Amino acid sequence: LSSIKLQVIGVRLTGTLSGWTAPKDVILKVAGILTVKGGTGAIVEYFGPGVDSISCTGMGTICNMGAEIGATTSIFPFNSRMVDYLRATNREEIATLAGGYRHILTADEGAEYDEVIEVNLSELEPHVNGPFTPDLAHPISHLGKNAAEKDWPVEVKVGLIGSCTNSSYEDMSRSASIAKQALSKGLRFQSTFTVTPGSEQIRATIERDGQASVFRDSGALVLANACGPCIGQWDRQDVKKGEKNTIVSSYNRNFTGRNDANPATHAFVASPEMTTALALAGRLDFNPMTDELIGANGEKFKLDSPYGDELPSKGFDPGEDTYQPPADSKVQVDIDPNSKRLQVLDPFETWDGKDLENMAVLIKVKGKCTTDHISAAGPWLKYRGHLDNISNNLLIGATNIENGELNKVKNKLTGQYGPVPDTARNYKEQGIAWVVVGDENYGEGSSREHAALEPRHLGGRAIIVKSFARIHETNLKKQGMLPLTFANAADYDKIQPDDEVSLLGVISLAPGSQVTCRLKHSDGTCEEFPLDHSMNEGQIEWFKAGSALNRMRQLIASE
């Protein structure tokens, strides 16, 4: 286990959440302050008198999006809102048990934090963040002006609510209350609108209690209980690939091309309530707190603040029981060797005990490189059980610093430019190991393991960056890759795309040690600089064994 000292960032909440402001707006505000990497190496702890005005599921939304600021984890103090939720979900025993330990599930009086952020909920405006990144924060009163200045499309083509982040009963009820107001005036959604229940329980409950019907009557499409468009499970037909357009969702991430595989889509994230309002207006420059809509009779009207129960008065409907018990552990799994979607994983090769020398630079990445850039979702998801096929999306969304283009790198063997995965495969076939060079917060986003599996499968040995997103760095370690950071961030500029890279000191790798990067430039000159790593002894054994799974296999065999 890795044990490092984490900072604790305190977010002190005062005032009361009310009106159009939702729990989502708290994390959207904090993301604007801390940015997508400000919480890296830290726990974010919410405290203060304002906490009690946030529902348990609202706290869940805020903590869910802690990943968007790089936080190791996010926490709230135990309170009565959590007790209510536990009881409503048939966990009375847990509520009672936790209540007995309330004194250690809340911060000590006078607790100190490494940093404190103040948020007054009574003054907090609804926020809409984006496009292309969840930390570009806009209070709703500024969004229209900012969109005009930046030439973002103001027509909202699609509004999407739900997903794991924002599909609680409260979210659905408050959003439905807005749609119902508009419907009473004869107004339906002006944008395409989708609703993704986050669970079978939520789907069944909003079907029973009428919210789903309100959405449908207003022109919405209620989707299956799944990740859906959030991770690109969306065969979008209303715009052509490359067509500039705007969508707004209540999801957690809005990276380039993530939802619909269209890099020209300007994706914004907001609360379900604000997403619903913007989809009713069909415009990004609509502020429901000040602006009016026009009903079917031509009369103007203003939306009232959203309202809705935190928990269903009739209790949750569990819906259809979809549980399937696991097969016996001794079951034989037969996979068609010609399958395009399933493939047996072969163990990665073990380290040969030598330094890693004379490697190619597959790509030097410029700027943001999320797990979506490294391993795209959408149409690629059907190959997630076939490592070799899904590896054909490796880094196709990353920007090559050499030419500013996507998925176009120079093959040092042929001198020709081609797709990143094809170039990686050619190097692997010729026995040439390679590295990726990256910028800040490399691997930001989800815990997508394919983003670490693919470079390893196609012959990569190390990822050298200014800084990593925590989860991706750990995933790389598990697959036997070397995640290395520049001791001096300025050394990023020294690496040229046609350099030959050697990593020296790997043979003496130890916790806290450095690795020397030796560059051989195309003109024959060489230079060296140090690289850092964060591996502990156990993780170094993963590297030596070829992967964490290989190491587990070794340990089991030795018992």
PDB file of N, CA and C in Angstrom, residues 70-125:
ATOM      1  N   GLY A  70      -9.053  16.901  -8.994  1.00  0.00           N
ATOM      2  CA  GLY A  70      -7.872  16.111  -8.684  1.00  0.00           C
ATOM      3  C   GLY A  70      -7.799  15.590  -7.268  1.00  0.00           C
ATOM      4  N   ALA A  71      -8.861  15.767  -6.476  1.00  0.00           N
ATOM      5  CA  ALA A  71      -8.826  15.388  -5.063  1.00  0.00           C
ATOM      6  C   ALA A  71      -8.694  13.883  -4.883  1.00  0.00           C
ATOM      7  N   THR A  72      -7.963  13.485  -3.848  1.00  0.00           N
ATOM      8  CA  THR A  72      -7.880  12.069  -3.499  1.00  0.00           C
ATOM      9  C   THR A  72      -9.241  11.573  -3.031  1.00  0.00           C
ATOM     10  N   THR A  73      -9.895  12.370  -2.220  1.00  0.00           N
ATOM     11  CA  THR A  73     -11.278  12.081  -1.814  1.00  0.00           C
ATOM     12  C   THR A  73     -11.883  13.366  -1.275  1.00  0.00           C
ATOM     13  N   SER A  74     -13.199  13.370  -1.133  1.00  0.00           N
ATOM     14  CA  SER A  74     -13.909  14.520  -0.571  1.00  0.00           C
ATOM     15  C   SER A  74     -14.853  14.007   0.507  1.00  0.00           C
ATOM     16  N   ILE A  75     -15.037  14.775   1.579  1.00  0.00           N
ATOM     17  CA  ILE A  75     -15.873  14.315   2.681  1.00  0.00           C
ATOM     18  C   ILE A  75     -16.726  15.445   3.257  1.00  0.00           C
ATOM     19  N   PHE A  76     -17.866  15.040   3.814  1.00  0.00           N
ATOM     20  CA  PHE A  76     -18.740  15.924   4.587  1.00  0.00           C
ATOM     21  C   PHE A  76     -18.862  15.344   5.990  1.00  0.00           C
ATOM     22  N   PRO A  77     -19.154  16.160   6.989  1.00  0.00           N
ATOM     23  CA  PRO A  77     -19.396  15.629   8.333  1.00  0.00           C
ATOM     24  C   PRO A  77     -20.719  14.872   8.388  1.00  0.00           C
ATOM     25  N   PHE A  78     -20.779  13.863   9.231  1.00  0.00           N
ATOM     26  CA  PHE A  78     -22.011  13.091   9.400  1.00  0.00           C
ATOM     27  C   PHE A  78     -23.079  13.984  10.011  1.00  0.00           C
ATOM     28  N   ASN A  79     -24.292  13.951   9.426  1.00  0.00           N
ATOM     29  CA  ASN A  79     -25.374  14.779   9.975  1.00  0.00           C
ATOM     30  C   ASN A  79     -26.733  14.132   9.750  1.00  0.00           C
ATOM     31  N   SER A  80     -27.782  14.826  10.133  1.00  0.00           N
ATOM     32  CA  SER A  80     -29.143  14.265  10.094  1.00  0.00           C
ATOM     33  C   SER A  80     -29.613  13.999   8.662  1.00  0.00           C
ATOM     34  N   ARG A  81     -29.096  14.735   7.689  1.00  0.00           N
ATOM     35  CA  ARG A  81     -29.501  14.502   6.299  1.00  0.00           C
ATOM     36  C   ARG A  81     -29.036  13.115   5.836  1.00  0.00           C
ATOM     37  N   MET A  82     -27.878  12.705   6.339  1.00  0.00           N
ATOM     38  CA  MET A  82     -27.376  11.371   6.015  1.00  0.00           C
ATOM     39  C   MET A  82     -28.205  10.298   6.710  1.00  0.00           C
ATOM     40  N   VAL A  83     -28.600  10.581   7.938  1.00  0.00           N
ATOM     41  CA  VAL A  83     -29.461   9.643   8.675  1.00  0.00           C
ATOM     42  C   VAL A  83     -30.766   9.426   7.915  1.00  0.00           C
ATOM     43  N   ASP A  84     -31.365  10.512   7.443  1.00  0.00           N
ATOM     44  CA  ASP A  84     -32.629  10.421   6.704  1.00  0.00           C
ATOM     45  C   ASP A  84     -32.475   9.558   5.456  1.00  0.00           C
ATOM     46  N   TYR A  85     -31.375   9.748   4.745  1.00  0.00           N
ATOM     47  CA  TYR A  85     -31.164   8.992   3.508  1.00  0.00           C
ATOM     48  C   TYR A  85     -30.929   7.509   3.808  1.00  0.00           C
ATOM     49  N   LEU A  86     -30.132   7.229   4.820  1.00  0.00           N
ATOM     50  CA  LEU A  86     -29.879   5.834   5.180  1.00  0.00           C
ATOM     51  C   LEU A  86     -31.170   5.124   5.575  1.00  0.00           C
ATOM     52  N   ARG A  87     -32.011   5.798   6.309  1.00  0.00           N
ATOM     53  CA  ARG A  87     -33.288   5.199   6.704  1.00  0.00           C
ATOM     54  C   ARG A  87     -34.204   4.997   5.496  1.00  0.00           C
ATOM     55  N   ALA A  88     -34.196   5.959   4.586  1.00  0.00           N
ATOM     56  CA  ALA A  88     -35.058   5.863   3.400  1.00  0.00           C
ATOM     57  C   ALA A  88     -34.602   4.762   2.450  1.00  0.00           C
ATOM     58  N   THR A  89     -33.349   4.357   2.581  1.00  0.00           N
ATOM     59  CA  THR A  89     -32.821   3.302   1.709  1.00  0.00           C
ATOM     60  C   THR A  89     -32.589   2.000   2.488  1.00  0.00           C
ATOM     61  N   ASN A  90     -33.398   1.830   3.564  1.00  0.00           N
ATOM     62  CA  ASN A  90     -33.419   0.577   4.328  1.00  0.00           C
ATOM     63  C   ASN A  90     -32.084   0.245   4.988  1.00  0.00           C
ATOM     64  N   ARG A  91     -31.435   1.279   5.493  1.00  0.00           N
ATOM     65  CA  ARG A  91     -30.154   1.065   6.187  1.00  0.00           C
ATOM     66  C   ARG A  91     -30.192   1.699   7.581  1.00  0.00           C
ATOM     67  N   GLU A  92     -31.292   1.435   8.273  1.00  0.00           N
ATOM     68  CA  GLU A  92     -31.489   1.954   9.619  1.00  0.00           C
ATOM     69  C   GLU A  92     -30.352   1.545  10.545  1.00  0.00           C
ATOM     70  N   GLU A  93     -29.903   0.314  10.408  1.00  0.00           N
ATOM     71  CA  GLU A  93     -28.843  -0.202  11.279  1.00  0.00           C
ATOM     72  C   GLU A  93     -27.557   0.609  11.111  1.00  0.00           C
ATOM     73  N   ILE A  94     -27.238   0.955   9.865  1.00  0.00           N
ATOM     74  CA  ILE A  94     -26.030   1.743   9.616  1.00  0.00           C
ATOM     75  C   ILE A  94     -26.204   3.149  10.174  1.00  0.00           C
ATOM     76  N   ALA A  95     -27.402   3.719  10.011  1.00  0.00           N
ATOM     77  CA  ALA A  95     -27.661   5.063  10.532  1.00  0.00           C
ATOM     78  C   ALA A  95     -27.471   5.098  12.050  1.00  0.00           C
ATOM     79  N   THR A  96     -27.970   4.078  12.726  1.00  0.00           N
ATOM     80  CA  THR A  96     -27.842   4.006  14.183  1.00  0.00           C
ATOM     81  C   THR A  96     -26.383   3.831  14.595  1.00  0.00           C
ATOM     82  N   LEU A  97     -25.697   2.945  13.898  1.00  0.00           N
ATOM     83  CA  LEU A  97     -24.285   2.691  14.208  1.00  0.00           C
ATOM     84  C   LEU A  97     -23.451   3.949  14.005  1.00  0.00           C
ATOM     85  N   ALA A  98     -23.651   4.625  12.854  1.00  0.00           N
ATOM     86  CA  ALA A  98     -22.886   5.838  12.563  1.00  0.00           C
ATOM     87  C   ALA A  98     -23.203   6.940  13.567  1.00  0.00           C
ATOM     88  N   GLY A  99     -24.482   6.983  13.981  1.00  0.00           N
ATOM     89  CA  GLY A  99     -24.875   7.996  14.948  1.00  0.00           C
ATOM     90  C   GLY A  99     -24.125   7.869  16.260  1.00  0.00           C
ATOM     91  N   GLY A 100     -23.780   6.648  16.620  1.00  0.00           N
ATOM     92  CA  GLY A 100     -23.025   6.426  17.848  1.00  0.00           C
ATOM     93  C   GLY A 100     -21.589   6.904  17.766  1.00  0.00           C
ATOM     94  N   TYR A 101     -21.128   7.140  16.554  1.00  0.00           N
ATOM     95  CA  TYR A 101     -19.745   7.599  16.353  1.00  0.00           C
ATOM     96  C   TYR A 101     -19.709   8.987  15.718  1.00  0.00           C
ATOM     97  N   ARG A 102     -20.815   9.701  15.864  1.00  0.00           N
ATOM     98  CA  ARG A 102     -20.906  11.030  15.246  1.00  0.00           C
ATOM     99  C   ARG A 102     -19.730  11.924  15.648  1.00  0.00           C
ATOM    100  N   HIS A 103     -19.266  11.790  16.865  1.00  0.00           N
ATOM    101  CA  HIS A 103     -18.212  12.676  17.360  1.00  0.00           C
ATOM    102  C   HIS A 103     -16.900  12.508  16.603  1.00  0.00           C
ATOM    103  N   ILE A 104     -16.682  11.334  15.994  1.00  0.00           N
ATOM    104  CA  ILE A 104     -15.447  11.165  15.221  1.00  0.00           C
ATOM    105  C   ILE A 104     -15.707  11.250  13.705  1.00  0.00           C
ATOM    106  N   LEU A 105     -16.965  11.478  13.354  1.00  0.00           N
ATOM    107  CA  LEU A 105     -17.302  11.626  11.933  1.00  0.00           C
ATOM    108  C   LEU A 105     -17.580  13.084  11.588  1.00  0.00           C
ATOM    109  N   THR A 106     -17.146  13.973  12.484  1.00  0.00           N
ATOM    110  CA  THR A 106     -17.209  15.413  12.235  1.00  0.00           C
ATOM    111  C   THR A 106     -15.869  16.015  12.630  1.00  0.00           C
ATOM    112  N   ALA A 107     -15.574  17.171  12.091  1.00  0.00           N
ATOM    113  CA  ALA A 107     -14.288  17.817  12.380  1.00  0.00           C
ATOM    114  C   ALA A 107     -14.227  18.277  13.829  1.00  0.00           C
ATOM    115  N   ASP A 108     -13.041  18.211  14.418  1.00  0.00           N
ATOM    116  CA  ASP A 108     -12.833  18.726  15.769  1.00  0.00           C
ATOM    117  C   ASP A 108     -13.004  20.242  15.779  1.00  0.00           C
ATOM    118  N   GLU A 109     -13.444  20.748  16.887  1.00  0.00           N
ATOM    119  CA  GLU A 109     -13.571  22.191  17.037  1.00  0.00           C
ATOM    120  C   GLU A 109     -12.190  22.831  16.872  1.00  0.00           C
ATOM    121  N   GLY A 110     -12.105  23.832  16.019  1.00  0.00           N
ATOM    122  CA  GLY A 110     -10.833  24.517  15.805  1.00  0.00           C
ATOM    123  C   GLY A 110      -9.867  23.774  14.906  1.00  0.00           C
ATOM    124  N   ALA A 111     -10.352  22.784  14.183  1.00  0.00           N
ATOM    125  CA  ALA A 111      -9.476  22.019  13.283  1.00  0.00           C
ATOM    126  C   ALA A 111      -8.811  22.956  12.277  1.00  0.00           C
ATOM    127  N   GLU A 112      -7.551  22.671  11.975  1.00  0.00           N
ATOM    128  CA  GLU A 112      -6.794  23.501  11.038  1.00  0.00           C
ATOM    129  C   GLU A 112      -6.663  22.793   9.694  1.00  0.00           C
ATOM    130  N   TYR A 113      -6.630  23.591   8.643  1.00  0.00           N
ATOM    131  CA  TYR A 113      -6.532  23.070   7.280  1.00  0.00           C
ATOM    132  C   TYR A 113      -5.329  23.694   6.576  1.00  0.00           C
ATOM    133  N   ASP A 114      -4.838  23.002   5.573  1.00  0.00           N
ATOM    134  CA  ASP A 114      -3.720  23.553   4.811  1.00  0.00           C
ATOM    135  C   ASP A 114      -4.161  24.760   3.980  1.00  0.00           C
ATOM    136  N   GLU A 115      -5.429  24.758   3.625  1.00  0.00           N
ATOM    137  CA  GLU A 115      -6.005  25.864   2.849  1.00  0.00           C
ATOM    138  C   GLU A 115      -7.497  25.877   3.137  1.00  0.00           C
ATOM    139  N   VAL A 116      -8.076  27.063   3.202  1.00  0.00           N
ATOM    140  CA  VAL A 116      -9.515  27.172   3.440  1.00  0.00           C
ATOM    141  C   VAL A 116     -10.147  28.040   2.351  1.00  0.00           C
ATOM    142  N   ILE A 117     -11.202  27.516   1.770  1.00  0.00           N
ATOM    143  CA  ILE A 117     -11.981  28.242   0.763  1.00  0.00           C
ATOM    144  C   ILE A 117     -13.333  28.577   1.385  1.00  0.00           C
ATOM    145  N   GLU A 118     -13.747  29.813   1.270  1.00  0.00           N
ATOM    146  CA  GLU A 118     -15.022  30.253   1.838  1.00  0.00           C
ATOM    147  C   GLU A 118     -16.081  30.320   0.744  1.00  0.00           C
ATOM    148  N   VAL A 119     -17.229  29.693   0.980  1.00  0.00           N
ATOM    149  CA  VAL A 119     -18.345  29.763   0.038  1.00  0.00           C
ATOM    150  C   VAL A 119     -19.608  30.100   0.822  1.00  0.00           C
ATOM    151  N   ASN A 120     -20.207  31.255   0.528  1.00  0.00           N
ATOM    152  CA  ASN A 120     -21.459  31.661   1.156  1.00  0.00           C
ATOM    153  C   ASN A 120     -22.601  31.171   0.269  1.00  0.00           C
ATOM    154  N   LEU A 121     -23.319  30.161   0.727  1.00  0.00           N
ATOM    155  CA  LEU A 121     -24.382  29.562  -0.068  1.00  0.00           C
ATOM    156  C   LEU A 121     -25.513  30.536  -0.354  1.00  0.00           C
ATOM    157  N   SER A 122     -25.745  31.475   0.535  1.00  0.00           N
ATOM    158  CA  SER A 122     -26.820  32.453   0.331  1.00  0.00           C
ATOM    159  C   SER A 122     -26.494  33.405  -0.814  1.00  0.00           C
ATOM    160  N   GLU A 123     -25.207  33.569  -1.107  1.00  0.00           N
ATOM    161  CA  GLU A 123     -24.781  34.478  -2.170  1.00  0.00           C
ATOM    162  C   GLU A 123     -24.335  33.726  -3.430  1.00  0.00           C
ATOM    163  N   LEU A 124     -24.253  32.401  -3.345  1.00  0.00           N
ATOM    164  CA  LEU A 124     -23.748  31.608  -4.467  1.00  0.00           C
ATOM    165  C   LEU A 124     -24.723  31.621  -5.632  1.00  0.00           C
ATOM    166  N   GLU A 125     -24.222  32.012  -6.802  1.00  0.00           N
ATOM    167  CA  GLU A 125     -25.034  32.001  -8.026  1.00  0.00           C
ATOM    168  C   GLU A 125     -24.967  30.637  -8.686  1.00  0.00           C
TER     169      GLU A 125
END
